[in-house]
mmCIF file of C-alpha atoms and ligand atoms in Angstrom:
data_model
loop_
_atom_site.group_PDB
_atom_site.id
_atom_site.type_symbol
_atom_site.label_atom_id
_atom_site.label_comp_id
_atom_site.label_asym_id
_atom_site.label_seq_id
_atom_site.Cartn_x
_atom_site.Cartn_y
_atom_site.Cartn_z
ATOM 1 C CA UNK K 5 -16.825 3.175 -6.067
ATOM 2 C CA UNK K 6 -15.984 1.236 -9.431
ATOM 3 C CA UNK K 7 -15.308 -2.270 -9.331
ATOM 4 C CA UNK K 8 -12.933 -3.974 -11.795
ATOM 5 C CA UNK K 9 -13.192 -7.334 -12.396
ATOM 6 C CA UNK K 10 -9.518 -8.062 -14.104
ATOM 7 C CA UNK K 11 -8.901 -12.022 -16.083
ATOM 8 C CA UNK K 12 -6.011 -11.564 -14.084
ATOM 9 C CA UNK K 13 -2.661 -10.747 -12.411
ATOM 10 C CA UNK K 14 -1.011 -9.067 -15.325
ATOM 11 C CA UNK K 15 -4.035 -7.106 -16.877
ATOM 12 C CA UNK K 16 -4.580 -6.028 -13.090
ATOM 13 C CA UNK K 17 -1.476 -4.470 -12.664
ATOM 14 C CA UNK K 18 -1.988 -2.684 -16.240
ATOM 15 C CA UNK K 19 -5.343 -1.407 -15.756
ATOM 16 C CA UNK K 20 -3.635 0.174 -12.083
ATOM 17 C CA UNK K 21 -0.636 1.920 -13.440
ATOM 18 C CA UNK K 22 -2.456 2.800 -16.267
ATOM 19 C CA UNK K 23 -4.730 5.309 -13.407
ATOM 20 C CA UNK K 24 -0.757 6.014 -11.949
ATOM 21 C CA UNK K 25 -0.223 6.982 -15.044
ATOM 22 C CA UNK K 26 -2.798 9.158 -16.517
ATOM 23 C CA UNK K 27 -2.616 11.019 -12.724
ATOM 24 C CA UNK K 28 1.405 12.093 -13.434
ATOM 25 C CA UNK K 29 0.605 12.706 -16.819
ATOM 26 C CA UNK K 30 -2.052 15.371 -15.716
ATOM 27 C CA UNK K 31 0.189 16.335 -12.872
ATOM 28 C CA UNK K 32 4.125 16.073 -12.981
ATOM 29 C CA UNK K 33 3.898 17.457 -9.119
ATOM 30 C CA UNK K 34 1.990 14.426 -8.575
ATOM 31 C CA UNK K 35 1.660 13.138 -4.802
ATOM 32 C CA UNK K 36 1.300 9.658 -4.605
ATOM 33 C CA UNK K 37 0.654 7.669 -1.607
ATOM 34 C CA UNK K 38 2.700 3.286 -2.313
ATOM 35 C CA UNK K 39 1.772 -0.019 -0.529
ATOM 36 C CA UNK K 40 4.165 -2.606 -0.262
ATOM 37 C CA UNK K 41 3.314 -5.888 -1.145
ATOM 38 C CA UNK K 42 3.226 -8.820 -4.054
ATOM 39 C CA UNK K 43 0.253 -7.090 -5.236
ATOM 40 C CA UNK K 44 1.636 -4.387 -6.485
ATOM 41 C CA UNK K 45 4.821 -5.507 -7.957
ATOM 42 C CA UNK K 46 3.491 -5.744 -11.032
ATOM 43 C CA UNK K 47 1.800 -2.021 -11.173
ATOM 44 C CA UNK K 48 5.188 -1.172 -10.201
ATOM 45 C CA UNK K 49 6.982 -2.998 -13.198
ATOM 46 C CA UNK K 50 3.923 -1.067 -15.919
ATOM 47 C CA UNK K 51 5.405 2.805 -14.625
ATOM 48 C CA UNK K 52 8.348 2.051 -14.905
ATOM 49 C CA UNK K 53 8.209 0.208 -18.260
ATOM 50 C CA UNK K 54 5.754 3.630 -19.315
ATOM 51 C CA UNK K 55 9.084 5.788 -17.213
ATOM 52 C CA UNK K 56 11.659 3.769 -19.506
ATOM 53 C CA UNK K 57 9.260 4.349 -22.776
ATOM 54 C CA UNK K 58 9.671 8.205 -21.976
ATOM 55 C CA UNK K 59 5.296 8.501 -21.244
ATOM 56 C CA UNK K 60 6.173 9.679 -17.262
ATOM 57 C CA UNK K 61 8.540 11.753 -15.367
ATOM 58 C CA UNK K 62 9.143 11.519 -11.978
ATOM 59 C CA UNK K 63 11.108 13.897 -11.795
ATOM 60 C CA UNK K 64 9.204 16.408 -9.696
ATOM 61 C CA UNK K 65 6.918 13.701 -8.345
ATOM 62 C CA UNK K 66 6.918 12.820 -4.469
ATOM 63 C CA UNK K 67 5.545 10.080 -2.388
ATOM 64 C CA UNK K 68 4.585 8.830 0.793
ATOM 65 C CA UNK K 69 4.317 5.114 1.826
ATOM 66 C CA UNK K 70 1.928 3.144 3.708
ATOM 67 C CA UNK K 71 4.238 1.378 6.418
ATOM 68 C CA UNK K 72 7.508 -0.470 7.255
ATOM 69 C CA UNK K 73 8.571 -2.787 9.522
ATOM 70 C CA UNK K 74 9.773 -2.716 13.207
ATOM 71 C CA UNK K 75 13.344 -2.972 14.547
ATOM 72 C CA UNK K 76 14.262 -4.387 10.248
ATOM 73 C CA UNK K 77 16.944 -1.884 9.092
ATOM 74 C CA UNK K 78 16.292 -0.119 5.815
ATOM 75 C CA UNK K 79 18.651 -1.384 3.648
ATOM 76 C CA UNK K 80 18.034 -4.839 5.138
ATOM 77 C CA UNK K 81 16.165 -6.698 1.802
ATOM 78 C CA UNK K 82 13.409 -7.466 3.840
ATOM 79 C CA UNK K 83 12.942 -3.874 4.461
ATOM 80 C CA UNK K 84 10.092 -2.110 2.950
ATOM 81 C CA UNK K 85 12.858 0.777 2.138
ATOM 82 C CA UNK K 86 14.287 -1.574 0.028
ATOM 83 C CA UNK K 87 11.328 -2.853 -1.698
ATOM 84 C CA UNK K 88 10.608 0.929 -2.469
ATOM 85 C CA UNK K 89 14.504 1.409 -3.767
ATOM 86 C CA UNK K 90 14.533 -2.030 -5.629
ATOM 87 C CA UNK K 91 11.220 -1.926 -7.454
ATOM 88 C CA UNK K 92 10.684 2.349 -9.006
ATOM 89 C CA UNK K 93 12.757 4.570 -6.940
ATOM 90 C CA UNK K 94 16.417 3.063 -7.956
ATOM 91 C CA UNK K 95 15.033 2.355 -11.765
ATOM 92 C CA UNK K 96 13.182 6.196 -12.243
ATOM 93 C CA UNK K 97 14.039 9.124 -11.615
ATOM 94 C CA UNK K 98 12.505 10.392 -8.830
ATOM 95 C CA UNK K 99 14.342 12.465 -6.418
ATOM 96 C CA UNK K 100 14.600 10.125 -2.932
ATOM 97 C CA UNK K 101 14.882 12.916 -1.287
ATOM 98 C CA UNK K 102 10.442 13.170 -1.705
ATOM 99 C CA UNK K 103 10.163 9.855 -0.820
ATOM 100 C CA UNK K 104 9.145 8.681 2.567
ATOM 101 C CA UNK K 105 8.713 5.473 4.642
ATOM 102 C CA UNK K 106 7.677 5.769 8.767
ATOM 103 C CA UNK K 107 11.552 4.742 9.771
ATOM 104 C CA UNK K 108 13.019 4.207 13.542
ATOM 105 C CA UNK K 109 14.024 8.349 14.318
ATOM 106 C CA UNK K 110 14.891 7.489 18.099
ATOM 107 C CA UNK K 111 12.587 6.309 20.726
ATOM 108 C CA UNK K 112 9.194 3.606 18.511
ATOM 109 C CA UNK K 113 7.039 6.868 20.395
ATOM 110 C CA UNK K 114 9.183 9.672 18.842
ATOM 111 C CA UNK K 115 9.193 8.044 14.982
ATOM 112 C CA UNK K 116 5.538 7.771 15.021
ATOM 113 C CA UNK K 117 5.258 11.527 15.622
ATOM 114 C CA UNK K 118 7.460 12.209 13.214
ATOM 115 C CA UNK K 119 5.725 10.200 10.087
ATOM 116 C CA UNK K 120 2.591 11.607 11.627
ATOM 117 C CA UNK K 121 3.836 15.538 11.197
ATOM 118 C CA UNK K 122 5.540 14.624 8.402
ATOM 119 C CA UNK K 123 1.820 13.446 6.380
ATOM 120 C CA UNK K 124 0.451 16.294 7.646
ATOM 121 C CA UNK K 125 3.157 18.644 6.034
ATOM 122 C CA UNK K 126 2.697 16.373 2.642
ATOM 123 C CA UNK K 127 -1.002 17.030 2.535
ATOM 124 C CA UNK K 128 -3.278 14.939 0.954
ATOM 125 C CA UNK K 129 -2.780 12.585 -1.687
ATOM 126 C CA UNK K 130 -3.503 12.068 -5.694
ATOM 127 C CA UNK K 131 -3.944 8.894 -5.175
ATOM 128 C CA UNK K 132 -3.111 6.471 -3.094
ATOM 129 C CA UNK K 133 -2.610 2.364 -3.590
ATOM 130 C CA UNK K 134 -3.704 0.121 -0.864
ATOM 131 C CA UNK K 135 -3.639 -4.071 -1.518
ATOM 132 C CA UNK K 136 -5.394 -5.980 1.382
ATOM 133 C CA UNK K 137 -4.869 -8.718 4.054
ATOM 134 C CA UNK K 138 -6.539 -12.301 3.648
ATOM 135 C CA UNK K 139 -8.187 -10.412 6.464
ATOM 136 C CA UNK K 140 -9.207 -7.092 5.545
ATOM 137 C CA UNK K 141 -5.966 -6.024 6.572
ATOM 138 C CA UNK K 142 -6.080 -2.307 5.717
ATOM 139 C CA UNK K 143 -1.683 -1.255 5.676
ATOM 140 C CA UNK K 144 -1.127 -2.736 8.827
ATOM 141 C CA UNK K 145 -4.410 -1.981 10.387
ATOM 142 C CA UNK K 146 -5.047 -5.031 11.559
ATOM 143 C CA UNK K 147 -9.153 -6.341 13.090
ATOM 144 C CA UNK K 148 -9.917 -4.984 16.036
ATOM 145 C CA UNK K 149 -13.143 -3.535 18.173
ATOM 146 C CA UNK K 150 -10.990 0.013 17.733
ATOM 147 C CA UNK K 151 -8.665 1.785 14.625
ATOM 148 C CA UNK K 152 -6.353 3.738 14.552
ATOM 149 C CA UNK K 153 -6.266 7.261 12.919
ATOM 150 C CA UNK K 154 -2.838 7.572 12.133
ATOM 151 C CA UNK K 155 0.275 6.601 12.604
ATOM 152 C CA UNK K 156 0.802 3.948 15.115
ATOM 153 C CA UNK K 157 2.815 0.841 16.163
ATOM 154 C CA UNK K 158 1.063 -2.540 15.738
ATOM 155 C CA UNK K 159 1.182 -5.768 16.600
ATOM 156 C CA UNK K 160 1.229 -7.371 13.831
ATOM 157 C CA UNK K 161 -1.321 -10.604 13.936
ATOM 158 C CA UNK K 162 -0.841 -14.485 13.941
ATOM 159 C CA UNK K 163 -2.317 -14.560 10.123
ATOM 160 C CA UNK K 164 -0.636 -11.616 8.635
ATOM 161 C CA UNK K 165 2.964 -13.102 11.036
ATOM 162 C CA UNK K 166 2.132 -16.367 8.468
ATOM 163 C CA UNK K 167 0.688 -14.923 4.968
ATOM 164 C CA UNK K 168 4.055 -12.550 5.028
ATOM 165 C CA UNK K 169 6.228 -15.460 6.167
ATOM 166 C CA UNK K 170 6.419 -16.180 2.435
ATOM 167 C CA UNK K 171 9.166 -14.275 2.282
ATOM 168 C CA UNK K 172 11.258 -14.461 5.166
ATOM 169 C CA UNK K 173 13.347 -17.960 5.686
ATOM 170 C CA UNK K 174 11.112 -18.407 8.583
ATOM 171 C CA UNK K 175 8.476 -17.956 9.984
ATOM 172 C CA UNK K 176 9.933 -16.622 13.404
ATOM 173 C CA UNK K 177 11.824 -14.360 10.964
ATOM 174 C CA UNK K 178 8.847 -11.739 10.610
ATOM 175 C CA UNK K 179 9.482 -8.974 12.887
ATOM 176 C CA UNK K 180 6.095 -8.930 14.856
ATOM 177 C CA UNK K 181 5.552 -5.541 15.075
ATOM 178 C CA UNK K 182 5.530 -2.919 12.002
ATOM 179 C CA UNK K 183 4.599 1.056 12.127
ATOM 180 C CA UNK K 184 2.040 2.053 9.797
ATOM 181 C CA UNK K 185 -0.020 4.777 8.899
ATOM 182 C CA UNK K 186 -3.977 4.938 10.401
ATOM 183 C CA UNK K 187 -6.826 4.330 8.409
ATOM 184 C CA UNK K 188 -7.605 8.130 8.694
ATOM 185 C CA UNK K 189 -4.164 8.449 6.348
ATOM 186 C CA UNK K 190 -4.678 6.187 4.520
ATOM 187 C CA UNK K 191 -7.864 7.108 3.228
ATOM 188 C CA UNK K 192 -6.233 11.289 2.902
ATOM 189 C CA UNK K 193 -6.064 10.922 -1.290
ATOM 190 C CA UNK K 194 -8.207 11.968 -4.086
ATOM 191 C CA UNK K 195 -8.623 8.462 -5.407
ATOM 192 C CA UNK K 196 -8.316 5.516 -4.161
ATOM 193 C CA UNK K 197 -6.428 2.540 -5.665
ATOM 194 C CA UNK K 198 -7.143 -0.427 -4.292
ATOM 195 C CA UNK K 199 -5.864 -4.000 -5.371
ATOM 196 C CA UNK K 200 -6.033 -7.497 -5.034
ATOM 197 C CA UNK K 201 -4.996 -10.580 -6.543
ATOM 198 C CA UNK K 202 -5.324 -13.994 -6.190
ATOM 199 C CA UNK K 203 -7.484 -16.748 -4.225
ATOM 200 C CA UNK K 204 -6.244 -16.129 -0.759
ATOM 201 C CA UNK K 205 -7.697 -12.745 -1.102
ATOM 202 C CA UNK K 206 -11.155 -14.045 -1.995
ATOM 203 C CA UNK K 207 -12.798 -14.826 1.325
ATOM 204 C CA UNK K 208 -12.374 -10.640 2.019
ATOM 205 C CA UNK K 209 -13.142 -9.712 -1.614
ATOM 206 C CA UNK K 210 -16.689 -11.629 -1.230
ATOM 207 C CA UNK K 211 -17.205 -10.788 2.259
ATOM 208 C CA UNK K 212 -16.499 -7.254 0.965
ATOM 209 C CA UNK K 213 -18.923 -7.075 -1.590
ATOM 210 C CA UNK K 214 -22.006 -9.369 0.281
ATOM 211 C CA UNK K 215 -21.799 -6.948 3.491
ATOM 212 C CA UNK K 216 -22.698 -3.360 3.669
ATOM 213 C CA UNK K 217 -21.675 -3.441 7.605
ATOM 214 C CA UNK K 218 -18.704 -0.731 8.199
ATOM 215 C CA UNK K 219 -16.585 -3.170 10.206
ATOM 216 C CA UNK K 220 -13.492 -2.107 12.272
ATOM 217 C CA UNK K 221 -13.254 -5.822 12.852
ATOM 218 C CA UNK K 222 -12.582 -5.533 9.410
ATOM 219 C CA UNK K 223 -11.039 -2.741 8.055
ATOM 220 C CA UNK K 224 -10.901 -2.723 4.841
ATOM 221 C CA UNK K 225 -15.362 -2.509 4.857
ATOM 222 C CA UNK K 226 -13.959 1.745 5.371
ATOM 223 C CA UNK K 227 -13.056 1.415 1.550
ATOM 224 C CA UNK K 228 -16.394 2.134 1.103
ATOM 225 C CA UNK K 229 -17.334 5.777 2.401
ATOM 226 C CA UNK K 230 -14.507 7.118 -0.076
ATOM 227 C CA UNK K 231 -16.489 9.200 -2.358
ATOM 228 C CA UNK K 232 -13.082 8.057 -5.653
ATOM 229 C CA UNK K 233 -12.032 4.093 -4.919
ATOM 230 C CA UNK K 234 -11.458 1.800 -7.251
ATOM 231 C CA UNK K 235 -11.174 -1.545 -6.237
ATOM 232 C CA UNK K 236 -8.961 -3.320 -9.140
ATOM 233 C CA UNK K 237 -9.310 -7.536 -8.330
ATOM 234 C CA UNK K 238 -8.428 -10.072 -10.601
ATOM 235 C CA UNK K 239 -10.944 -13.564 -11.328
ATOM 236 C CA UNK K 240 -8.929 -15.410 -8.444
ATOM 237 C CA UNK K 241 -9.751 -12.816 -6.345
ATOM 238 C CA UNK K 242 -12.925 -12.396 -7.144
ATOM 239 C CA UNK K 243 -14.521 -15.807 -7.961
ATOM 240 C CA UNK K 244 -11.722 -17.818 -5.416
HETATM 241 P P1 LIG Y 3 0.259 -8.842 -0.356
HETATM 242 O O1 LIG Y 3 -0.208 -7.791 0.762
HETATM 243 O O2 LIG Y 3 0.567 -7.189 -2.027
HETATM 244 O O3 LIG Y 3 1.837 -9.413 -0.163
HETATM 245 O O4 LIG Y 3 -0.445 -9.685 -0.644
HETATM 246 C C1 LIG Y 3 -0.666 -7.297 0.988
HETATM 247 C C2 LIG Y 3 -1.282 -6.483 2.310
HETATM 248 O O5 LIG Y 3 -0.991 -7.084 3.274
HETATM 249 O O6 LIG Y 3 -1.646 -5.887 2.314
#
């Protein structure tokens, strides 16, 4: 585990984008695992800049995303598909047919099976970007006495609905369910890039720094099992 403490959000974003850029430079056919939320926005901005400056090319890059809300259309600005288009896909020369997010296609059960099949065919990613929730969740794998290995429909915890309500007009508008990769899927990458920024992640980061236990009640603890994991945090997340 490589832990990198950055001065601020911008430095964290720069560091993360450099790692992803280097992976794309080394392998133009890189397979990326991508994440949404406020944390990776700066990283995407830097990647777009690298693309515009001709340093990286997304022509042959492909991607899978961790999760998507249930019951939200992909054209809804709150959807994660919309987020990815807005922050990356529409700004670089990636072939959108090679980008994948969980999506409702048939019943929820069928949709879950389809995403699992897609992930299996996609294979191991070169890098997976991950955020953490204030409660230590990974993708939408919420603290619980059991965690899913593969894609599933998750009932969001109250604290996650609360945390995500900042993106919506009101808390009531936040979807109550999401389709999310499981823990085994989320970790199926040669490199894990776990990012955390800001005071509201401090409790989780501090808990991680001080525990030597793997706990399903603290999904973030599982990142310690990955053989090539970077935890890149800013000072606010690290020191509170
Ligand atoms: P955030 O979300 O980047 O918007 O803080 C991360 C997460 O909840 O996993």
